[in-house]
XYZ file of C-alpha atoms in Angstrom:
642
model
C -43.174 -18.018 -36.355
C -42.335 -21.272 -34.802
C -39.391 -21.665 -38.412
C -37.639 -18.239 -36.137
C -38.148 -18.942 -33.366
C -36.109 -22.422 -34.216
C -33.158 -20.651 -35.543
C -32.950 -17.806 -32.817
C -32.254 -21.515 -30.765
C -29.380 -22.783 -33.189
C -28.249 -19.309 -33.014
C -28.353 -19.148 -29.908
C -26.208 -22.572 -28.900
C -23.508 -21.753 -30.771
C -22.186 -18.449 -29.294
C -22.113 -20.559 -25.716
C -20.055 -23.027 -27.113
C -18.085 -20.319 -28.688
C -14.279 -20.140 -26.283
C -14.510 -16.934 -27.374
C -17.186 -15.920 -26.651
C -17.016 -17.366 -23.099
C -14.495 -15.385 -22.264
C -15.707 -11.769 -23.358
C -18.494 -12.542 -21.496
C -16.264 -13.628 -18.862
C -14.508 -10.830 -18.656
C -17.266 -8.404 -19.044
C -18.591 -9.777 -16.089
C -15.110 -9.506 -13.772
C -15.757 -6.965 -11.396
C -12.393 -5.485 -10.627
C -12.634 -3.031 -7.870
C -13.394 -6.259 -5.804
C -10.278 -8.314 -7.337
C -8.147 -6.984 -5.053
C -4.908 -9.492 -6.877
C -6.112 -8.268 -10.155
C -5.604 -4.514 -9.338
C -2.231 -4.935 -7.547
C -0.858 -5.754 -10.993
C -2.543 -3.478 -13.139
C -0.827 -1.225 -10.746
C 2.764 -3.166 -10.773
C 2.076 -2.672 -14.487
C 1.449 0.508 -14.880
C 5.433 0.802 -14.154
C 6.600 -0.289 -17.259
C 3.716 -0.213 -19.209
C 3.737 3.018 -20.682
C 2.218 2.791 -23.751
C -0.627 1.059 -24.678
C 0.696 0.144 -28.708
C 0.158 -3.227 -30.786
C 4.030 -3.944 -30.300
C 3.559 -3.545 -26.680
C 0.587 -5.235 -26.356
C 2.769 -8.206 -28.340
C 5.830 -7.375 -26.104
C 3.706 -7.303 -22.762
C 4.677 -11.129 -22.420
C 8.329 -10.571 -22.776
C 7.928 -7.127 -21.421
C 6.836 -9.056 -18.178
C 9.176 -12.010 -17.815
C 12.473 -9.677 -18.682
C 11.394 -7.572 -15.921
C 10.738 -10.506 -13.419
C 14.229 -11.455 -14.420
C 15.640 -8.917 -13.509
C 14.316 -8.993 -10.249
C 15.380 -12.199 -10.015
C 18.380 -11.268 -10.088
C 18.564 -8.421 -8.118
C 17.503 -11.456 -5.765
C 19.808 -13.311 -5.867
C 22.787 -10.581 -6.188
C 21.489 -9.779 -2.397
C 21.053 -12.680 -0.926
C 25.301 -13.625 -2.382
C 25.903 -10.808 -0.101
C 24.214 -12.462 2.960
C 25.850 -15.162 2.392
C 29.437 -14.275 1.913
C 27.813 -12.193 5.344
C 27.018 -14.838 6.985
C 30.038 -16.940 6.754
C 31.546 -14.275 8.126
C 29.532 -15.525 11.501
C 29.571 -18.595 11.201
C 33.982 -18.480 10.586
C 33.697 -16.661 13.691
C 31.518 -19.485 15.547
C 32.823 -21.208 14.489
C 35.717 -19.675 16.791
C 34.479 -18.746 19.149
C 33.453 -22.568 19.230
C 37.342 -23.558 19.027
C 38.093 -21.474 22.267
C 34.960 -22.006 24.493
C 36.584 -26.164 24.635
C 39.914 -25.057 24.969
C 38.620 -23.189 28.146
C 36.167 -25.903 29.493
C 38.808 -28.108 29.276
C 41.999 -25.801 30.632
C 38.360 -25.624 33.008
C 37.911 -28.736 33.872
C 41.663 -29.287 34.640
C 41.579 -26.625 37.088
C 38.719 -28.284 38.333
C 40.061 -31.441 38.878
C 43.375 -29.559 40.396
C 40.864 -27.582 43.275
C 37.797 -29.580 44.173
C 39.354 -30.300 47.721
C 39.686 -26.695 48.070
C 36.907 -25.996 47.679
C 35.305 -29.201 49.630
C 37.610 -27.291 52.817
C 36.966 -23.702 51.283
C 32.645 -24.766 51.793
C 33.246 -26.625 55.771
C 34.651 -24.435 57.306
C 32.212 -21.146 55.212
C 29.575 -23.218 57.586
C 31.519 -24.004 60.279
C 31.958 -20.443 60.788
C 28.781 -20.072 60.022
C 26.873 -22.505 62.680
C 29.531 -20.724 64.904
C 28.023 -17.170 64.914
C 24.227 -18.519 65.048
C 25.610 -20.457 67.926
C 27.592 -16.905 69.724
C 24.177 -15.167 68.599
C 22.533 -17.496 70.512
C 24.651 -16.825 73.868
C 24.775 -13.130 73.167
C 20.258 -13.321 73.692
C 20.636 -15.595 76.550
C 23.039 -13.311 78.503
C 20.964 -10.150 76.663
C 18.046 -11.781 78.285
C 19.023 -14.234 80.763
C 21.218 -11.784 83.025
C 22.060 -8.723 84.615
C 24.064 -6.001 83.301
C 26.806 -4.603 84.993
C 25.485 -1.257 85.416
C 22.393 -3.643 86.859
C 23.492 -5.051 89.961
C 25.214 -1.533 90.536
C 21.855 -0.248 90.696
C 20.593 -2.992 92.882
C 23.221 -2.333 94.873
C 22.736 0.984 96.063
C 24.830 3.625 97.067
C 26.643 3.824 100.811
C 24.319 6.398 101.909
C 21.173 3.891 101.935
C 19.502 5.648 98.696
C 18.880 4.485 95.833
C 19.999 4.861 92.073
C 18.296 6.473 89.914
C 17.692 2.923 87.227
C 16.671 0.711 90.504
C 13.166 -0.052 89.791
C 14.663 -0.375 85.639
C 17.004 -2.838 87.178
C 14.087 -4.319 89.546
C 12.261 -4.796 86.947
C 14.854 -6.587 84.992
C 15.679 -9.388 87.352
C 11.574 -9.945 87.383
C 11.615 -9.862 83.693
C 14.634 -12.092 83.986
C 12.563 -14.757 87.733
C 9.108 -15.438 85.439
C 11.052 -16.105 82.400
C 12.989 -18.755 83.259
C 9.623 -19.816 83.629
C 9.703 -21.305 80.115
C 13.917 -22.310 80.627
C 11.793 -24.369 83.030
C 9.785 -26.883 80.564
C 12.799 -27.424 77.647
C 16.006 -29.198 78.061
C 17.674 -26.373 80.140
C 15.911 -26.644 83.060
C 19.146 -26.689 85.565
C 20.231 -23.211 83.951
C 17.038 -21.968 84.788
C 16.828 -23.470 87.962
C 20.487 -21.672 88.491
C 19.055 -18.181 87.139
C 16.424 -18.089 89.094
C 17.845 -19.049 92.647
C 20.053 -15.955 91.209
C 17.518 -13.663 90.465
C 15.662 -14.943 93.442
C 18.249 -14.215 95.750
C 19.087 -10.759 93.342
C 15.173 -9.520 94.373
C 14.932 -10.303 97.853
C 18.271 -7.947 97.673
C 16.670 -5.942 96.491
C 13.571 -5.185 98.092
C 15.265 -5.696 101.262
C 16.858 -2.522 100.286
C 14.064 -0.797 98.924
C 11.846 -1.859 102.465
C 14.293 0.399 104.965
C 14.641 2.875 102.228
C 10.955 3.281 102.455
C 10.257 3.160 105.538
C 13.446 6.142 106.805
C 11.107 8.212 104.219
C 7.707 7.431 105.623
C 9.486 8.061 109.062
C 10.400 11.552 108.026
C 5.811 11.914 106.349
C 5.964 13.856 109.731
C 5.005 17.831 108.727
C 2.262 19.554 108.521
C 2.438 19.711 104.102
C 4.310 15.852 103.640
C 6.039 15.602 100.149
C 5.356 12.796 99.278
C 8.288 12.240 95.657
C 7.916 10.056 92.409
C 10.611 7.693 93.733
C 8.769 7.430 96.885
C 5.386 6.543 94.679
C 7.311 4.203 92.959
C 8.818 1.942 95.558
C 5.305 1.537 96.349
C 4.034 0.298 93.980
C 7.788 -2.179 93.753
C 6.006 -3.431 97.790
C 3.443 -4.416 95.926
C 4.319 -7.566 94.480
C 5.564 -8.094 98.973
C 1.941 -7.614 100.435
C 3.791 -7.949 103.158
C 6.616 -5.210 103.137
C 4.094 -3.468 101.069
C 1.528 -3.304 104.479
C 4.270 -2.792 106.916
C 5.087 0.475 104.902
C 1.754 2.113 104.596
C 1.561 1.070 108.435
C 5.014 3.024 109.282
C 3.089 6.412 107.372
C 0.526 6.027 108.856
C 1.715 6.622 112.629
C 3.768 9.409 111.101
C 0.794 10.966 109.714
C -1.240 10.263 112.418
C 1.539 12.039 114.802
C 0.712 14.938 112.543
C -2.221 14.664 112.844
C -2.514 14.526 117.061
C 0.218 17.518 116.301
C -1.333 19.037 114.712
C -4.786 18.778 116.411
C -3.350 20.088 119.159
C -1.759 23.210 118.112
C -5.011 24.173 117.139
C -6.942 24.059 120.151
C -4.641 25.095 121.829
C -2.074 27.812 119.505
C -4.173 28.490 115.939
C -2.979 28.110 112.669
C 0.029 30.560 111.249
C 0.313 33.449 112.138
C -3.131 33.404 114.843
C -5.208 32.949 112.183
C -7.203 31.211 112.381
C -7.718 31.396 115.991
C -7.481 29.311 119.058
C -10.782 26.582 118.639
C -10.824 26.681 123.394
C -11.121 30.050 122.392
C -15.008 29.653 122.011
C -14.682 26.923 124.679
C -18.056 28.843 126.570
C -19.254 28.447 123.013
C -20.176 24.750 122.860
C -22.228 24.700 119.518
C -19.352 26.863 117.794
C -16.318 25.381 119.920
C -17.614 21.368 118.866
C -18.561 22.432 115.290
C -14.891 23.639 115.208
C -13.232 20.293 116.316
C -15.021 18.432 113.998
C -14.796 21.254 111.221
C -11.079 20.715 111.301
C -10.983 16.748 112.066
C -13.604 16.775 108.338
C -10.590 18.364 107.311
C -7.805 16.426 108.969
C -9.784 13.518 107.023
C -9.717 14.540 103.354
C -5.990 15.910 103.346
C -4.788 12.193 104.680
C -7.040 10.753 102.273
C -5.416 12.616 99.884
C -1.987 12.413 101.374
C -2.930 8.230 100.972
C -3.406 7.981 97.666
C -1.153 10.499 96.266
C 1.681 7.922 97.719
C -0.682 4.477 96.392
C -1.206 6.697 92.601
C 0.991 4.308 91.770
C -0.301 1.688 92.574
C -2.566 -0.707 90.458
C -3.217 -3.909 92.746
C -7.185 -4.175 93.601
C -8.327 -3.169 96.803
C -6.634 -0.084 97.215
C -9.606 2.047 98.058
C -9.804 -0.088 101.234
C -6.133 0.590 101.439
C -6.788 3.939 102.162
C -9.466 4.032 104.497
C -7.478 1.287 106.672
C -4.695 3.660 106.363
C -7.647 7.241 107.946
C -8.302 4.861 109.850
C -5.797 4.483 112.532
C -4.264 7.610 111.484
C -7.232 9.101 112.934
C -7.154 6.785 116.201
C -4.812 8.866 117.859
C -7.537 12.469 117.686
C -10.164 9.930 119.081
C -9.486 10.434 123.001
C -8.359 14.127 122.564
C -11.949 14.641 121.147
C -14.142 12.609 122.730
C -13.075 14.170 126.489
C -14.340 17.624 125.832
C -16.918 16.683 123.755
C -18.060 14.822 126.769
C -17.002 18.400 128.884
C -18.851 19.675 126.776
C -22.042 17.569 126.697
C -22.158 17.124 130.417
C -22.084 20.574 130.595
C -25.831 21.151 130.702
C -25.661 23.385 127.672
C -29.521 23.839 127.142
C -31.955 21.143 125.172
C -31.914 22.922 122.572
C -27.676 23.552 122.427
C -27.896 19.396 123.212
C -30.342 18.726 120.484
C -28.175 20.595 117.689
C -24.596 18.940 119.114
C -27.205 15.514 118.827
C -27.335 16.513 114.573
C -23.831 17.987 114.614
C -21.996 14.487 115.412
C -24.581 12.975 113.549
C -23.051 14.621 110.772
C -19.952 14.398 110.944
C -20.421 10.859 111.466
C -22.327 10.317 107.919
C -20.152 12.039 106.287
C -16.878 11.063 106.988
C -17.790 7.022 106.875
C -17.563 6.575 103.227
C -13.846 7.502 103.711
C -13.094 5.009 106.960
C -13.505 1.456 107.438
C -16.903 0.231 109.091
C -15.276 -0.112 112.594
C -12.612 2.660 112.746
C -12.691 4.089 115.817
C -13.493 7.715 115.284
C -16.882 6.411 113.732
C -16.781 4.579 117.008
C -16.363 7.770 118.874
C -18.557 10.476 117.037
C -21.066 7.029 117.880
C -20.757 7.378 121.233
C -20.890 10.779 121.930
C -24.297 11.137 119.201
C -25.862 8.734 121.655
C -24.532 10.034 124.434
C -26.043 14.050 122.983
C -29.009 11.698 121.746
C -29.916 10.072 125.425
C -29.077 13.503 127.865
C -31.488 15.215 125.142
C -34.535 13.066 125.560
C -33.837 13.019 128.618
C -33.658 16.368 129.267
C -36.789 17.071 127.063
C -38.833 14.350 128.598
C -38.474 15.713 132.255
C -38.514 18.949 130.282
C -42.363 18.152 129.088
C -42.999 17.172 133.010
C -42.266 19.860 134.680
C -44.547 22.108 131.765
C -47.828 19.801 132.980
C -47.086 18.152 136.664
C -49.590 21.411 137.416
C -53.304 20.934 136.250
C -54.162 24.024 134.946
C -57.895 24.905 134.809
C -59.022 26.005 131.858
C -59.442 30.227 130.772
C -61.837 31.667 130.051
C -62.358 31.647 126.488
C -61.517 27.975 126.571
C -57.754 28.904 124.443
C -54.971 26.062 125.223
C -53.406 26.614 128.545
C -50.535 29.021 128.421
C -48.429 25.682 129.673
C -49.924 24.078 127.268
C -48.075 27.647 125.090
C -44.870 26.999 126.695
C -44.738 23.337 126.087
C -45.299 23.689 122.374
C -43.290 27.303 122.155
C -40.385 24.148 123.838
C -41.439 22.369 120.430
C -41.118 24.920 117.708
C -37.591 26.204 119.690
C -36.156 22.418 119.211
C -38.024 21.138 115.775
C -35.841 24.933 114.237
C -32.760 24.464 115.737
C -32.475 21.228 113.682
C -30.144 23.030 110.916
C -31.408 20.750 107.372
C -27.962 21.399 105.771
C -26.247 18.781 108.270
C -28.230 16.438 109.831
C -29.963 13.851 106.805
C -33.418 13.047 107.221
C -32.659 9.103 107.154
C -35.188 6.570 109.012
C -33.537 7.218 112.460
C -33.776 10.424 112.445
C -37.122 10.670 111.173
C -37.449 7.666 113.861
C -35.394 10.962 116.797
C -38.431 13.356 115.079
C -41.609 11.153 115.759
C -39.703 11.180 119.429
C -38.794 13.842 120.237
C -43.251 15.007 119.187
C -44.011 12.837 120.935
C -41.822 13.226 124.250
C -43.620 16.685 124.279
C -47.024 16.562 122.399
C -48.254 13.738 124.605
C -48.060 15.931 127.735
C -49.739 18.648 126.319
C -52.648 16.829 125.452
C -52.959 14.269 128.414
C -52.592 17.815 130.048
C -55.141 19.024 127.762
C -57.926 15.951 128.964
C -57.150 16.438 132.714
C -57.996 20.445 131.277
C -60.981 19.363 130.616
C -62.276 16.181 132.495
C -64.639 18.914 135.209
C -65.686 21.149 132.062
C -69.440 20.785 130.328
C -69.740 18.098 127.273
C -69.940 21.483 124.965
C -67.139 23.325 126.901
C -65.010 20.169 126.657
C -64.979 19.900 122.894
C -64.607 23.833 122.073
C -61.130 23.545 124.599
C -59.578 20.294 123.256
C -60.369 21.155 119.728
C -58.316 24.923 120.685
C -56.005 23.173 122.404
C -55.056 19.728 119.814
C -55.903 22.967 116.676
C -52.640 24.572 118.976
C -50.824 21.556 118.393
C -51.730 21.418 115.128
C -50.451 24.290 113.436
C -47.495 24.151 115.262
C -46.819 21.070 113.812
C -47.799 21.202 110.701
C -44.756 23.829 110.171
C -41.888 21.312 110.207
C -41.402 18.086 108.418
C -41.950 14.343 109.084
C -45.016 15.130 111.651
C -47.690 13.261 108.766
C -48.752 10.525 111.176
C -48.397 12.771 114.123
C -50.645 15.752 111.905
C -53.584 12.672 111.216
C -54.100 11.655 114.678
C -54.217 14.760 116.797
C -56.957 15.618 113.329
C -59.135 12.298 113.859
C -59.114 13.380 117.612
C -60.557 17.277 116.713
C -62.943 15.674 114.129
C -64.148 13.912 117.074
C -65.506 16.573 118.985
C -66.145 18.405 116.018
C -68.384 15.099 115.783
C -69.357 16.484 119.817
C -70.045 20.357 118.532
C -72.146 19.673 115.776
C -74.386 17.150 117.756
C -74.140 19.264 120.511
C -75.516 22.319 118.190
C -77.987 21.106 116.100
C -79.648 18.552 119.966
C -79.644 22.590 121.115
C -81.502 24.369 117.773
C -84.247 21.004 117.670
C -84.466 22.298 121.866
C -84.879 26.027 121.014
C -87.359 25.105 118.586
C -89.815 22.573 120.249
C -89.071 20.195 117.646
C -86.690 17.792 120.286
C -89.444 15.933 121.488
C -91.895 16.158 117.815
C -87.972 14.570 116.889
C -87.444 11.867 119.322
C -90.780 10.419 118.471
C -90.799 10.668 115.003
C -87.887 8.285 115.625
C -88.855 5.697 118.440
C -93.186 5.718 117.101
C -93.159 2.023 115.391
C -95.597 1.094 112.481
C -97.546 -1.784 115.483
C -97.193 0.735 117.351
C -100.899 2.536 115.078
C -101.468 5.890 114.424
C -98.242 8.677 115.390
C -101.021 11.899 116.059
C -103.064 9.470 119.177
C -99.222 9.652 121.165
C -99.571 12.741 123.433
C -98.054 15.717 122.470
C -97.875 14.118 118.619
C -101.146 15.782 117.553
C -101.823 18.137 115.319
C -102.136 21.260 117.149
C -99.219 20.587 119.137
C -97.426 19.411 115.614
C -97.976 22.625 113.867
C -97.421 25.128 117.592
C -93.388 23.390 116.989
C -93.222 23.971 113.133
C -94.101 27.335 113.823
C -90.770 28.149 116.578
C -88.689 26.498 113.601
C -89.708 28.867 111.238
C -88.782 32.006 113.439
C -85.365 29.742 114.161
C -85.414 29.753 110.676
C -86.062 33.359 110.044
C -82.459 33.756 112.270
C -81.152 30.383 112.933
C -77.843 32.033 113.994
C -79.357 33.570 117.130
C -79.761 29.055 117.947
C -76.359 28.899 117.795
C -73.752 28.507 120.665
C -72.016 30.904 122.391
C -69.212 28.135 122.972
C -69.058 27.777 119.062
C -67.870 30.994 118.747
C -65.030 30.504 120.960
C -63.750 27.746 118.244
C -59.718 29.322 117.337
C -60.443 27.930 113.939
C -62.596 29.128 111.508
C -62.804 26.827 109.425
C -63.419 24.230 113.018
C -65.896 27.250 112.726
C -67.807 26.476 109.450
C -67.721 23.198 109.727
C -69.412 22.501 113.068
C -72.131 25.090 111.418
C -72.587 23.057 108.224
C -72.669 19.793 109.338
C -75.283 20.415 111.981
C -77.035 23.128 109.232
C -77.489 18.833 107.815
C -78.003 17.075 111.299
C -80.840 19.245 111.057
C -82.269 19.407 108.140
C -82.061 15.687 107.624
C -84.138 15.992 111.018
C -86.908 18.359 109.917
C -87.207 15.807 106.640
C -87.873 12.271 108.858
C -90.887 14.755 110.808
C -91.576 16.023 107.532
C -92.182 12.714 105.800
C -93.745 10.850 109.058
C -95.889 13.715 108.908
C -96.995 13.460 105.832
C -97.325 9.804 105.941
C -101.198 8.594 105.624
C -101.087 5.480 108.719
C -99.979 8.283 111.193
C -103.614 10.229 110.279
C -101.678 13.432 109.925
C -103.722 14.742 106.539
C -102.369 17.279 104.719
C -98.919 17.838 105.542
C -98.667 21.331 103.775
C -101.037 23.013 106.322
C -98.774 20.997 109.125
C -95.673 21.895 107.665
C -95.988 24.226 105.374
C -92.486 24.380 103.953
C -90.635 20.875 102.354
C -87.234 19.973 103.681
C -85.262 21.003 100.557
C -86.508 24.709 101.097
C -85.954 24.425 104.822
C -82.356 23.278 103.469
C -81.639 26.619 101.391
C -82.809 28.738 103.687
C -80.839 27.077 106.147
C -77.313 27.119 103.428
C-alpha cells in the first residue's frame, strides 16, 4: 500500500511539470464566455477561416499575417489620400496667410495715413454728443422752469374778464415752477432760481388778483333762489385757498349775496307765498300763533339747510382743513339778516298773550329749533342768539302767567266738601297743569337737563300752591277728616302727575305726604276699634305698667273680671270687624289706600291684643290661667281679622 502511494505521487509530479499538460489544463480551465477579447478574435477569424482542415490549420498563421498585411496596405493607401488632401489644404492656407500678410501691411500703411483723420473724427463725435446732451439739459430746464406761450396767454385771461379754459392748469404750472425753484436755490444756480422765482411770483400774484376779481363778480350774481354754482367757480375757490385773505373775502362776498337772497325769500314767503300762491303766505296764519311761528321757523330751518348745501357745493373741491368751520361761519352771516324781521314778529306773538298753553308750546318750539340749528351754525351766531332770546322771553311770560293763574285759583280758601274729596279749585288747578303738560310735543321738545328743570318748575308752580291751599282748607277739620281729605287731594294730584315723564321726584314727595296721613288714619282706626271694644284702657294700663309696681291685677279697673268683660266685647268686634271701621275711611278715593288703612289697623289691633295677652299670662301679674280670661290666642285673633 505504501509502495503504491509513492508510485502515484511520482507519476503526478512529472505530469505537473509537463508544459503540454499545463497548457491543456489552462485551456480546459478557460471560460470562453468571460473572455471578450478572445470572443472578438474568434468572430474575426470566422470571417475568413471557413474550412477546418489540417492544411488550413497549418497555414492559419500565414493567413492571419496575409490578412493583417492587406489591412495595413488598405490603411496606408487611405492615409496617402488623406495626405494628398492635407497637402492641398496646406497650400491653400499658405496662400491665405500670404494674402493676410499683404493685407495687414496695407492696413498698417492705411492706418498710419488715416490716424489723424480718425482722431479729428472722434473728437468731433465727442463734441457733438456733449452739445446734444447740453441741448437736452437746456430743453428739460426750459420745459420745467419756463411757461409756454399758451400758458402765459391763459393766465392773462380774455378781454371780457372771463377766465381761459386752461387758466387753472396754467396756475398750477406756475405754482409748481415756483416750488421747484426752491431746489435751484440749494444748488449753484441760485441766481437763475431767484430770477425764475421772481418771475413766477409776478405771474402768480397777477393770476390770483384776476381770479379774485372774477370770483367776486360771479358770487355777486348768485342771489337767486336757486343759485347756479358752476364747476369753474368751485375750482376758483379751491385755487384761492392758497391765499387765505382772498379766500375769506370771496366766501364773505358769496355769503352777502346769499344773505340778501334769504331775506328777500323770507319776506316773500311772509307776504306773497310760494310760486303761484302755493304755499300760501305765512302772514295769513298770523291769527294762529303756533302755526304762524312754526311756519316761520320751519321755513328758516329749510332755508338754512339749503344754504348749507349751497356752501358745501361751492367748497366741495376745497381740501383745506376747517372747511366745516368756514361753512358754519358763512351760514351764521347768511342767516343774520333774517333775525330782525323774525324777532319782531315773534315778539308780537309772544306779548299778545296767546294763552299759557300756547306760550308753553311756543317756548318749546323755539327751544327745539335752537337745538336743531346749533350744529350747523357757530356758537355765537346771531340767529341762535335771537332764538334763545325769544325762548327766554316766552319762558318768562309763561311762568309768570302760570304763577298768576295758580295764585288766582288758590287765593280763596274753599271748605272741603262733604265727601272729603278734592275741592273745585284743586280740580281746576290740576286741569290747568294737565293741559300744559299735554301740550308738550315730544317730537319737538328734547328732554335735556334744562328741559327737565322746566318741567319740574311747571309742576312746582301749580302743585305747591294746590298743596298749600289743601292744607289751609283742612286746618279746621278733625284729625281723621283732615287725614282723609288730604289723602284724597294728594292722591288726585299724584294720579295726575303719574301720567307724565320726569315727575318721579315730585311723586315721591307726594307719596311721602300720603303715607303720613295714612299713618294718622291707621292710628285713629286702631284706637277707634280698641275704644269700641273697651280694650283701650286695658291696653293703656298694660303699656304703662312697670314690673316694680307690683301685680297688674291689683290696679283699679284691671281685675280679672273687668279684663274678661272687655275681652268679651272684643269678641263681638271679631264677629263683625267692618262694623267698627271709621266712616271717614270709606270716603277714601284710592282703593289701595283703603286697603292699606284696613290692613295696617288690623295689624295694630292684633299687636295690642298680643301685648295684653302676654301681660295677662305673666305669672307676676296674678291673673292665673290666661285662657280663662282670654280664650283666643293672638294667632287666632290675627287669623280672624285677616
